Each structure stands twice: as C-alpha cells, then as structure tokens.
XYZ file of C-alpha atoms in Angstrom:
488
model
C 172.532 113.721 152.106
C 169.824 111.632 151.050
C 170.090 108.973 153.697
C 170.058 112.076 156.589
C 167.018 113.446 154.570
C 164.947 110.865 154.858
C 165.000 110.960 158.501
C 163.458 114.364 158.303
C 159.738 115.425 158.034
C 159.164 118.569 156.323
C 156.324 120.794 158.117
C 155.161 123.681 155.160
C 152.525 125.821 155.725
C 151.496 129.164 153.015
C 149.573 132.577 153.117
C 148.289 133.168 150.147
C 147.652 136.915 148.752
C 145.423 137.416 146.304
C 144.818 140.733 144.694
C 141.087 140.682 143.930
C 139.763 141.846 140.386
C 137.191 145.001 141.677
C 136.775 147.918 140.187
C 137.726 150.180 142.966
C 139.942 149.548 146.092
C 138.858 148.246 148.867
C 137.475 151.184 151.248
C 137.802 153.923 148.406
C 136.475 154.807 145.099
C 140.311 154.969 143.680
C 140.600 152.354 140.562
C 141.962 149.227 141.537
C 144.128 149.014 138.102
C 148.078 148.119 137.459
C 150.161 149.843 135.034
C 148.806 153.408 135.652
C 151.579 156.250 136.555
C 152.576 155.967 140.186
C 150.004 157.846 142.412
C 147.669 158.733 139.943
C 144.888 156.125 141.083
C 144.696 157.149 144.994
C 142.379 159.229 147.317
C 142.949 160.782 150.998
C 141.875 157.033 152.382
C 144.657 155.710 150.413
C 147.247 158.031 151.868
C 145.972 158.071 154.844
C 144.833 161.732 155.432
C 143.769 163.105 158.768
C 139.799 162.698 158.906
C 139.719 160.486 155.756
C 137.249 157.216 156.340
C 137.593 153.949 154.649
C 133.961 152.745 153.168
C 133.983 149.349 152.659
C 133.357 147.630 148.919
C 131.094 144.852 148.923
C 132.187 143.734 145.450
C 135.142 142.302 147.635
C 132.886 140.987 150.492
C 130.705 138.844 146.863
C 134.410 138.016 145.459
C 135.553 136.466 149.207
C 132.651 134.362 149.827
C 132.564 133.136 146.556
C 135.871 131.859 147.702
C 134.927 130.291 151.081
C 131.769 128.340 148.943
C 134.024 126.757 146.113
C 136.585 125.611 148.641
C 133.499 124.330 150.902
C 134.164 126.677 153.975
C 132.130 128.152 156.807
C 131.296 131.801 155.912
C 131.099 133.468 158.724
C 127.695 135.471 159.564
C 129.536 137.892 161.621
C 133.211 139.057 160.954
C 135.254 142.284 162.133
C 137.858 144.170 161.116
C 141.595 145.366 162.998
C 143.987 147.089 162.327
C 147.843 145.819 162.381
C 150.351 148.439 163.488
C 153.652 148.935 161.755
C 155.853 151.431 160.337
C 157.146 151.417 156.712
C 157.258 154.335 154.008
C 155.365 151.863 151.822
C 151.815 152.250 154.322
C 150.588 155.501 154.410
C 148.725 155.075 157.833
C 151.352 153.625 159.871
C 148.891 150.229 160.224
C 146.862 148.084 157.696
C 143.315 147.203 157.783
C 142.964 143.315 158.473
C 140.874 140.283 159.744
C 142.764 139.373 162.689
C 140.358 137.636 165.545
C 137.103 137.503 163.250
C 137.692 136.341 159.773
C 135.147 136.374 157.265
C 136.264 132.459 156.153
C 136.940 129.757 158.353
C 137.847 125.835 157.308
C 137.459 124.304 154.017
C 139.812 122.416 151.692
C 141.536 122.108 148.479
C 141.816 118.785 146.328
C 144.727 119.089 144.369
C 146.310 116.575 141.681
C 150.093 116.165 142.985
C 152.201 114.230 140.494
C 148.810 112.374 139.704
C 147.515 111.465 142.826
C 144.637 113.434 144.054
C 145.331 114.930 147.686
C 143.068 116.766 150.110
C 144.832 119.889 152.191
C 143.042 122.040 154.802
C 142.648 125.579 154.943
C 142.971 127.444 158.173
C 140.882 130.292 157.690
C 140.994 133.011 154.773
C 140.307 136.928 155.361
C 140.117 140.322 153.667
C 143.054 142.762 154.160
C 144.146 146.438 152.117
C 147.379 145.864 150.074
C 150.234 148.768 151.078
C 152.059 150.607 148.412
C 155.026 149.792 146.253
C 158.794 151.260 146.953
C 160.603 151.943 143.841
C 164.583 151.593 144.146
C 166.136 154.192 141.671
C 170.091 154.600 141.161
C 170.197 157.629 143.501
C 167.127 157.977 145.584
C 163.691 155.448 146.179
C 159.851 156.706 145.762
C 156.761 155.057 147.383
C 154.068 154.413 144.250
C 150.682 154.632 146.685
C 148.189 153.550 143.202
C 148.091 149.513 144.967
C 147.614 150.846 148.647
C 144.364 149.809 149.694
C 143.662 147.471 146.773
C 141.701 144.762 148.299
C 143.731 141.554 149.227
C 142.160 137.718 150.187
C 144.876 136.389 152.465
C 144.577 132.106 152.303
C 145.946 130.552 155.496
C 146.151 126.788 154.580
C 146.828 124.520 157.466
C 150.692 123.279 158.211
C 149.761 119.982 155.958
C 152.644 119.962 153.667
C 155.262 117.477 152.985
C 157.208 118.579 149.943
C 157.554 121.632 147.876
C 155.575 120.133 145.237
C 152.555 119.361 147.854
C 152.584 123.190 148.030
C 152.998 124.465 145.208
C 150.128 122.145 143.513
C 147.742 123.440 146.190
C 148.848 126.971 145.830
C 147.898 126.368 141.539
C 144.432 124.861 142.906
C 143.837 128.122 144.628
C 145.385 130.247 141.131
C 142.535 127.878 139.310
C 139.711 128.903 141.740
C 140.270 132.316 141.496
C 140.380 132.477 138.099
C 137.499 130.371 138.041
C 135.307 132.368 140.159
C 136.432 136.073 138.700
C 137.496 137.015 141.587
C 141.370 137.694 140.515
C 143.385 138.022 137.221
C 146.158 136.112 139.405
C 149.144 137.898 137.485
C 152.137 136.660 138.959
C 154.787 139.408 136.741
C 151.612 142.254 138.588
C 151.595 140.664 141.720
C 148.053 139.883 142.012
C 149.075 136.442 143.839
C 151.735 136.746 146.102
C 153.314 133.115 148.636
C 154.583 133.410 151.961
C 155.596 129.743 153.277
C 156.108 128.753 156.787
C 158.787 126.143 157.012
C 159.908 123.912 159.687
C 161.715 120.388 159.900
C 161.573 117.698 162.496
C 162.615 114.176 163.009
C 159.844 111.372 161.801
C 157.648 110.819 164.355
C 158.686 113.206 166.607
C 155.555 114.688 168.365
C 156.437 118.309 168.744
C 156.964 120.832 165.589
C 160.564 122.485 165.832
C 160.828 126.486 165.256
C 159.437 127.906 161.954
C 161.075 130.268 159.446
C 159.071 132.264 156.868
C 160.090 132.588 153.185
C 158.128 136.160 152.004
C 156.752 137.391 149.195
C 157.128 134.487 146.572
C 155.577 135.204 142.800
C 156.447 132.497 141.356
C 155.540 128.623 141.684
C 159.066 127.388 140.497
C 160.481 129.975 143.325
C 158.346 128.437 145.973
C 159.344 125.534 144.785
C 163.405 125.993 144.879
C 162.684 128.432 148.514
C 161.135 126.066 150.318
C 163.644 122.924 149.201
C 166.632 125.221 150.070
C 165.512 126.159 153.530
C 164.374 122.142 154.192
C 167.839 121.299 153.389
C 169.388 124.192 155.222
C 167.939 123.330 158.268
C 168.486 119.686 158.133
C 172.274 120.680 157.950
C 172.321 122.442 160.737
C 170.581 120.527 163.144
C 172.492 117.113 161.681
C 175.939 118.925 162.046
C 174.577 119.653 166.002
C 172.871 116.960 167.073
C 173.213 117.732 170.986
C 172.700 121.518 171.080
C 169.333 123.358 171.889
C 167.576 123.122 168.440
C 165.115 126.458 169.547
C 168.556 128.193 169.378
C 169.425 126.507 166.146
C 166.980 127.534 163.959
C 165.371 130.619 165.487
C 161.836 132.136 163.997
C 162.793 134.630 161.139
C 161.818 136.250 157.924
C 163.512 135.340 154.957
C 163.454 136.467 151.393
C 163.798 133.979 148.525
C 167.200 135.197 146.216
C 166.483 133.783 142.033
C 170.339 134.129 141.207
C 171.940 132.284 144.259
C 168.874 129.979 144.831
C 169.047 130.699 148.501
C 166.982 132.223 151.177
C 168.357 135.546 152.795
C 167.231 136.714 156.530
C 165.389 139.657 156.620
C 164.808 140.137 160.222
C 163.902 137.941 163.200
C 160.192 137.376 163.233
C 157.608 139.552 165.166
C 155.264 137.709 167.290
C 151.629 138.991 167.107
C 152.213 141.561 170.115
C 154.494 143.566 168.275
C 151.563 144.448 165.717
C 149.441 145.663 168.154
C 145.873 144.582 166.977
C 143.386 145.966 167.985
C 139.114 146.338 166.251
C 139.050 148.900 163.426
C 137.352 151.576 164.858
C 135.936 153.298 161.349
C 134.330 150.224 160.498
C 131.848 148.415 161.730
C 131.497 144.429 161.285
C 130.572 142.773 158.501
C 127.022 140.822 158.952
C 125.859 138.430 155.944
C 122.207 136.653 156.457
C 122.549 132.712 155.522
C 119.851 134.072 152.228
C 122.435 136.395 150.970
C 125.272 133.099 151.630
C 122.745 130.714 149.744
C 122.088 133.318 146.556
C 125.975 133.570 146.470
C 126.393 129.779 146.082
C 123.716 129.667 143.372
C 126.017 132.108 141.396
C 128.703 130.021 141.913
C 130.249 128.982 137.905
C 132.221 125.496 136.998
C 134.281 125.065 139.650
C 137.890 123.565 138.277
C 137.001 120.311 139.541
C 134.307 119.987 138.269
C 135.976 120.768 134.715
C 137.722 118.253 135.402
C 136.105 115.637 136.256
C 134.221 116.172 133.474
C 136.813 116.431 131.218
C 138.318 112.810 132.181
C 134.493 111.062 132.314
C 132.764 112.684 128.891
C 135.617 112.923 127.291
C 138.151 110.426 128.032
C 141.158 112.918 128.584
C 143.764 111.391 130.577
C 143.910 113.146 134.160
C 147.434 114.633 133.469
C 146.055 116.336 129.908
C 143.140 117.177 131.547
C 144.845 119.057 134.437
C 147.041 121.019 131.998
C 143.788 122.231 130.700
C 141.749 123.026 133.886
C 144.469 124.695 135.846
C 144.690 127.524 133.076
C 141.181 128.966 132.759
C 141.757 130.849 129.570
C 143.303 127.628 127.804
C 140.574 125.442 129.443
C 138.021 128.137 128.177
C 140.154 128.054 124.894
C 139.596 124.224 124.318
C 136.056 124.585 125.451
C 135.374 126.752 122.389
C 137.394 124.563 119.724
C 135.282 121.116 120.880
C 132.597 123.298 120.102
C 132.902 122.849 116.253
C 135.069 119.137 116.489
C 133.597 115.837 117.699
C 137.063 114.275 118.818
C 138.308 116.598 121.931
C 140.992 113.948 122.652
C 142.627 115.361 119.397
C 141.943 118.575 120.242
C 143.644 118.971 123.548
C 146.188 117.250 121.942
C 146.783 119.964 119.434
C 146.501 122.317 121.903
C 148.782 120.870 125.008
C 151.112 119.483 123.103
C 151.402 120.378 118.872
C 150.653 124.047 119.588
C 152.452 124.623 122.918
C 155.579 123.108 121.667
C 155.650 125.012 118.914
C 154.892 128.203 120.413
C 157.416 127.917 123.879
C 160.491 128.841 122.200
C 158.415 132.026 120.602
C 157.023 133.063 124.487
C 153.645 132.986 122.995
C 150.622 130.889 123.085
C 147.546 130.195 120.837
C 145.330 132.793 122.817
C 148.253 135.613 122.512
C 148.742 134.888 118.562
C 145.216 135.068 118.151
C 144.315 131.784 116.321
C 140.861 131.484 116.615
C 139.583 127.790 118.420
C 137.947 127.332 115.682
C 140.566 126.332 113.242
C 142.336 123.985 115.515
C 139.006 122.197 115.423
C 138.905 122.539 111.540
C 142.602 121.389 111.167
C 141.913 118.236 113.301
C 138.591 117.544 111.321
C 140.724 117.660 108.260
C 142.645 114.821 109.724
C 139.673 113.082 111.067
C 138.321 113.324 107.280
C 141.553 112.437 106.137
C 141.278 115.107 103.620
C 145.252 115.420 105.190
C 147.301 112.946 107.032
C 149.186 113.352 110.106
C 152.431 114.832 108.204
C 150.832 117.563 106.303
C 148.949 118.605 109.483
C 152.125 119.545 111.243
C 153.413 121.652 108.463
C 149.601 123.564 108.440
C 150.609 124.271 112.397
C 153.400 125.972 111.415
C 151.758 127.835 108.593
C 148.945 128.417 111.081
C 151.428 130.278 113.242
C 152.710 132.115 110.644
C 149.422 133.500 109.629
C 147.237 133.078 112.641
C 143.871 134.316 111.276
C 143.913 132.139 108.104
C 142.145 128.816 108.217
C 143.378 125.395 108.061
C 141.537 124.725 105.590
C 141.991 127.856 102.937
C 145.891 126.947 103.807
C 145.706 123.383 102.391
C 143.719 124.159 99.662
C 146.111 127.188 98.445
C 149.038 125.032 98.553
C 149.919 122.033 96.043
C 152.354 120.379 98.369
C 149.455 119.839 100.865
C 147.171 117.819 98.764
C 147.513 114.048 99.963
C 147.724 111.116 97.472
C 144.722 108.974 97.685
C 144.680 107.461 94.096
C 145.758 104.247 93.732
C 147.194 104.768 90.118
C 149.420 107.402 91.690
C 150.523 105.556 94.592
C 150.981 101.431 92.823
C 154.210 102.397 90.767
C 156.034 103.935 93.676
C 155.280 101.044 95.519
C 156.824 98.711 92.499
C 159.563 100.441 92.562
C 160.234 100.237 96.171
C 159.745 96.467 96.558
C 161.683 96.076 93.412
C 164.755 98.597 95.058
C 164.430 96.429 98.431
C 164.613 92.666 98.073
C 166.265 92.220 101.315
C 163.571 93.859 103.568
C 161.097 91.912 101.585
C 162.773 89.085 102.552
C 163.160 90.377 106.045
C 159.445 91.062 106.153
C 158.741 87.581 104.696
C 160.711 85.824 107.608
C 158.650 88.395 110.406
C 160.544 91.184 111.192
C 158.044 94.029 111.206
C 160.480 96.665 111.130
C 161.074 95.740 107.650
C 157.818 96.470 106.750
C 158.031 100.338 108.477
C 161.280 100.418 106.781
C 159.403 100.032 103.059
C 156.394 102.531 103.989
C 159.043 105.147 104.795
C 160.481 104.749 101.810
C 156.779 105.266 99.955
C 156.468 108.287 102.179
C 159.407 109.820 101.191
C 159.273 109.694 97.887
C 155.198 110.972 98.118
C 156.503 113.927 100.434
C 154.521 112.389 102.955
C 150.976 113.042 100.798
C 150.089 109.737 100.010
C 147.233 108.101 102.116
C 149.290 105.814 104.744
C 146.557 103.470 104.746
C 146.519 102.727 101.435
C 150.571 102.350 101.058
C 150.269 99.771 103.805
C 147.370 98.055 101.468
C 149.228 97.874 98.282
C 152.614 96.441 99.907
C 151.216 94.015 101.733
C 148.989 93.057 98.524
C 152.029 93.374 96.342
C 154.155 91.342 98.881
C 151.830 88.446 99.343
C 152.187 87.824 95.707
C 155.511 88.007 95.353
C-alpha cells in the first residue's frame, strides 16, 4: 500500500468554525453562554419570529478583524451580508445569515511548526456567520435546544494547500492559538466553540487537474481530523488504484461525509449541494458593514502577543528548544501559566521543564493539569530555585512534585522543611564513612574504574545514593570517591 501511496498527492483543504467569546449573540441581545437549560438564552430573532430583526453586534465585527490583522489579511472596508437557504428543524428561519460574495476577511496566512519545520499556508478568505441550534436525540423522541442559534460564528476558509493530515491539523492548532490569543474564542472543543470541516481530494503526482472532492463535517477534535482525513486519502486511493481505466468523476463523486470515532471511518451523509441549491441571495434586514482604514489601524494597535511572537521569543531570550517552546505557546493558559512562574525564577529552561514534562506526566494519568489543581506558578518557580540553590537535589525534587500534587496550595518550600527525609546531606563528616564503606564493599569496580570504565564509577555513586536515600549532595559523593580512589 505504501508503494501505490506514494504515487498519490493528497489535496486537503478546511473551514474552520469558531464560536466567538461575546457577550450576546450575534444580531440579538440573548447571552451567548453554553451549559444553560435548552432555550432559556433565546429571543424572537433567534427563533425566527415573524417581524423579528436581527441587529448586528459589533463586539463580533472588533473580535473578526482582530483575526484578519494577526493572520496579516486584507480587511475589507466594505462587506455584506446573505442569507443561505435550507431546511432543518435545527434553524429556526429556514436560512442562515452568512458572508457569501462580500466577506469581511480576505487573504492572509498562517505559519505553523509541522513536526519542527516551520511552514507557511494561505487562507482563502474568513467571514462572519449565525450558528443554528442543537438537536438532542432522546430514546423515544428528539428536541431542538435553540440557546446556540444565532451565536456568532468566524468561518476560516484556508486555501487547498495541504499535503498530510498533520499539515492540517498543525495549521488548524495555529488558528486554536490565535484565537485564544486574541480573546476572541474560548475554543472548547467538548462545547463546540471550534468546529473542522475538511475538503479532501487525491490525484496522481504531477497531474495538473484536481480530481472530485469529498467533505468530512463537523470534526471537534484534532486527533479526529487527523484519523478522517487519512482514512478518506486511503479510501480513495483504493478505489481509483483497483479502477485504473474507469471515469474517476464517477469514482469518487462530491459528497458529505461524517467522521465515525469507533470504526475510524468516514460515513456518507448525502451527495454534496452545489452553491445553487442554497439559494444566496443579500440579507435584506441588514445593511453592509463599512469600517474606515482609522477604525482598522486602532484595531491593530490593540492587537496583544501574537503566538509567534511568544515564540520566537521564547526560543531567542530564553533558549527553549522550538519543540518545548511550541508546547507552551500553542496553549495560552499554560503559556500564560509559565509566564507567571519565570516571573519569580531566573532559569525558565527549568521551568518549562517542570511544567511540560515533570508536572504533565505526572498529572495525565489523573486528567488534570497544574492550572485545574490549582498550584500556584509560583511554587514551581520556588521548587526549581530550591534545586538551583541546591538546598535539594534532583531526587528529592521529584518526590516534592508529588507531594505538591497532593497538597496543591502548600509550598515547596514549607514541604521540605516539614519533612526529615527531604533534608539533603551536604556535610562531609556525614557523607566520608559511607563512602569508605562502599569502596571498601567494591574492590572490583574500583579496579574497573582504575582500568577506565566509567560505568564503574556511576555504579559506586549509586551505591552512596542509596544508602543516603538520595539526600546526600551528588557533587560532593563524586568528590570524595574520586579523592578516596586516587589514593588508594
């Protein structure tokens, strides 16, 4: 399969829905807010009464713009609105508001880090659009839950520049980043504040011509993007390799799939509408949208630390490698975490450390992180000064982690101090007669040592170690056997 495979160009292409953060919906006063009890948060707009008039939020018109600038767009001065025709219990109206010939975003591009090389993808345009409502299966009956119609959505339309799943899915995190970045969305997969359709196609290398397109809908997840857009690649690679001489537009014929977690496969939906069957045509109730190049440049100046500029900084001023330093900037809140902790700790290469990899280990099997336990940054910066100080080594350390995340609001440092076991060895006159005894126990590693084998030498620390518990200063064990051993 791998030999037909690489004959084969992917062609991957996503939409990108993103539920922005603002107060109220997008052309009502109804609270934009998850969680509430179905239809509480909704007005006549939302529902679509007769006579009801959308008013358009300019919280989302900031929050969109904001967008275009970070991702170094065109904002348009002039943009319209449509509406999109179709019929589903889930829209009230029977259409959806949308940006169909005059979006408010056109160009710009993403730099993302893909499996560390730094790539540049284009964006198509991006647009504002109402979210519809939510049907709810139930063991005898379904309801429509109307509280997210008309929340305000940013649809992302990158460019078909895609060669892999992972290509996609690192851009698609790049965009997750921004947003957060920016305020302009929580980006809540398990809420669906950032939804993934992908537009996937396959043709021979260097064949001019793209081949027919199938969309995957509705994706929540990265690792499901991931696994939906592989399976469909291979799919159709199969087919048109098993029928190399028929009519590949009837092969593989445009159509709407949905992405299946337990089978790992992609289901058809329906066969895909073209854009005549929506019907667009200019939103009558509003009119268009007209932002003055002062009100674009005041934006900008607004505009925070962008996530690559985090990390750029991280990898110049502080000498993170670019992997560490993308684990950090592509979460805001752990970024924003590690930002406070290097705020009381002079060595932020131990820091992230702690946090990406001490911490995060620790804490995967429990489904929690440092920000949802509640240790403050602050004592991740005191527990790594305590190494830095060597008031504790390396060993002790990781057993004040664990007692960290036992007790999350108690300090490194009151921890050490309260418990015997944690206070290291440093006096010689402690450490000298365990070392005697060691050489005197191991005559054959000396020996070993003698004739340059520097495992030996390991060997007869670890043995010190042990029998300190691990308190006694390692630099000063490796000082007193080699002292001891020279004389011998």
């Amino acid at each position: 399969m791998k030999k037909i495979s690489d004959e084969w160009e992917p062609i991957i292409g996503l939409e990108i829905h993103v539920e922005l953060n603002t107060k109220t919906k997008l052309f009502s006063s109804a609270p934009n807010r998850f969680g509430d009890e179905p239809n509480s948060n909704i007005t006549e707009v939302c529902t679509g009464q007769p006579g009801a008039l959308p008013v358009l939020n300019k919280e989302v018109i900031f929050k969109a713009v904001q967008f275009g600038l970070a991702v170094n767009a065109k904002i348009e001065n002039y943009s319209s609105f449509d509406r999109k025709s179709y019929f589903y219990p889930d829209s009230p109206r029977n259409f959806q508001i949308t940006q169909y010939r005059n979006p408010i975003i056109t160009g710009g591009h993403i730099i993302s880090n893909v499996d560390g090389e730094m790539k540049k993808f284009e964006i198509e345009h991006a647009h504002i659009e109402d979210d519809a409502g939510m049907l709810k299966h139930f063991t005898t009956f379904a309801g429509v839950d109307y509280n997210r119609a008309g929340v305000p959505l940013l649809e992302i339309v990158s460019k078909p520049v895609f060669r892999s799943s992972k290509e996609a899915s690192s851009y698609a995190m790049s965009i997750k980043a921004i947003m957060q970045y920016i305020n302009a969305s929580e980006c809540n997969m398990e809420q669906g504040h950032m939804r993934f359709d992908a537009n996937v196609s396959v043709r021979l290398k260097g064949e001019p011509n793209l081949r027919n397109k199938v969309e995957i809908k509705n994706m929540n997840s990265f690792n499901f993007m991931e696994l939906a857009i592989d399976a469909e690649i291979a799919r159709q690679i199969s087919i048109y390799s098993e029928n190399p001489v028929q009519d590949k537009d009837k092969l593989i014929k445009p159509s709407t799939y949905r992405f299946d977690p337990q089978t790992k496969q992609n289901i058809l939906m329906r066969s895909k509408e073209s854009s005549d069957d929506y019907r667009y045509f200019p939103e009558p109730d509003l009119p268009p949208i007209v932002l003055t190049s002062d009100y674009i440049n005041k934006t900008k100046e607004l505009l925070p630390e962008l996530p690559n500029e985090r990390f750029n900084r991280y990898v110049k001023n502080f000498n993170l490698s670019e992997y560490n330093a993308s684990l950090l900037v592509n979460e805001k809140k752990l970024s924003d975490y590690f930002e406070k902790a290097i705020e009381n700790c002079n060595n932020p290469q131990a820091v992230c450390n702690w946090i990406t990899i001490e911490f995060a280990g620790r804490l995967k099997e429990k489904g929690a992180t440092l920000i949802s336990l509640g240790i403050p940054p602050s004592h991740i910066a005191k527990l790594v000064s305590l190494i830095d100080t060597n008031t504790i080594n390396g060993k002790i350390a990781k057993s004040v982690a664990d007692d960290m995340i036992a007790s999350p609001n108690k300090s490194p440092d009151v921890i050490v101090k309260q418990n015997p076991d944690y206070q290291p060895i440093t006096d010689t006159s402690s450490i000298e007669p365990i070392v005697d005894r060691i050489i005197k126990a191991n005559p054959d590693s000396i020996a070993d040592y003698k004739n340059g084998k520097a495992k030996a030498f390991a060997f007869l620390v670890g043995q010190v170690m042990k029998e300190t518990k691990g308190k006694a200063d390692p630099s000063l064990v490796n000082d007193l056997l080699k002292k001891k051993i020279d004389q011998i």
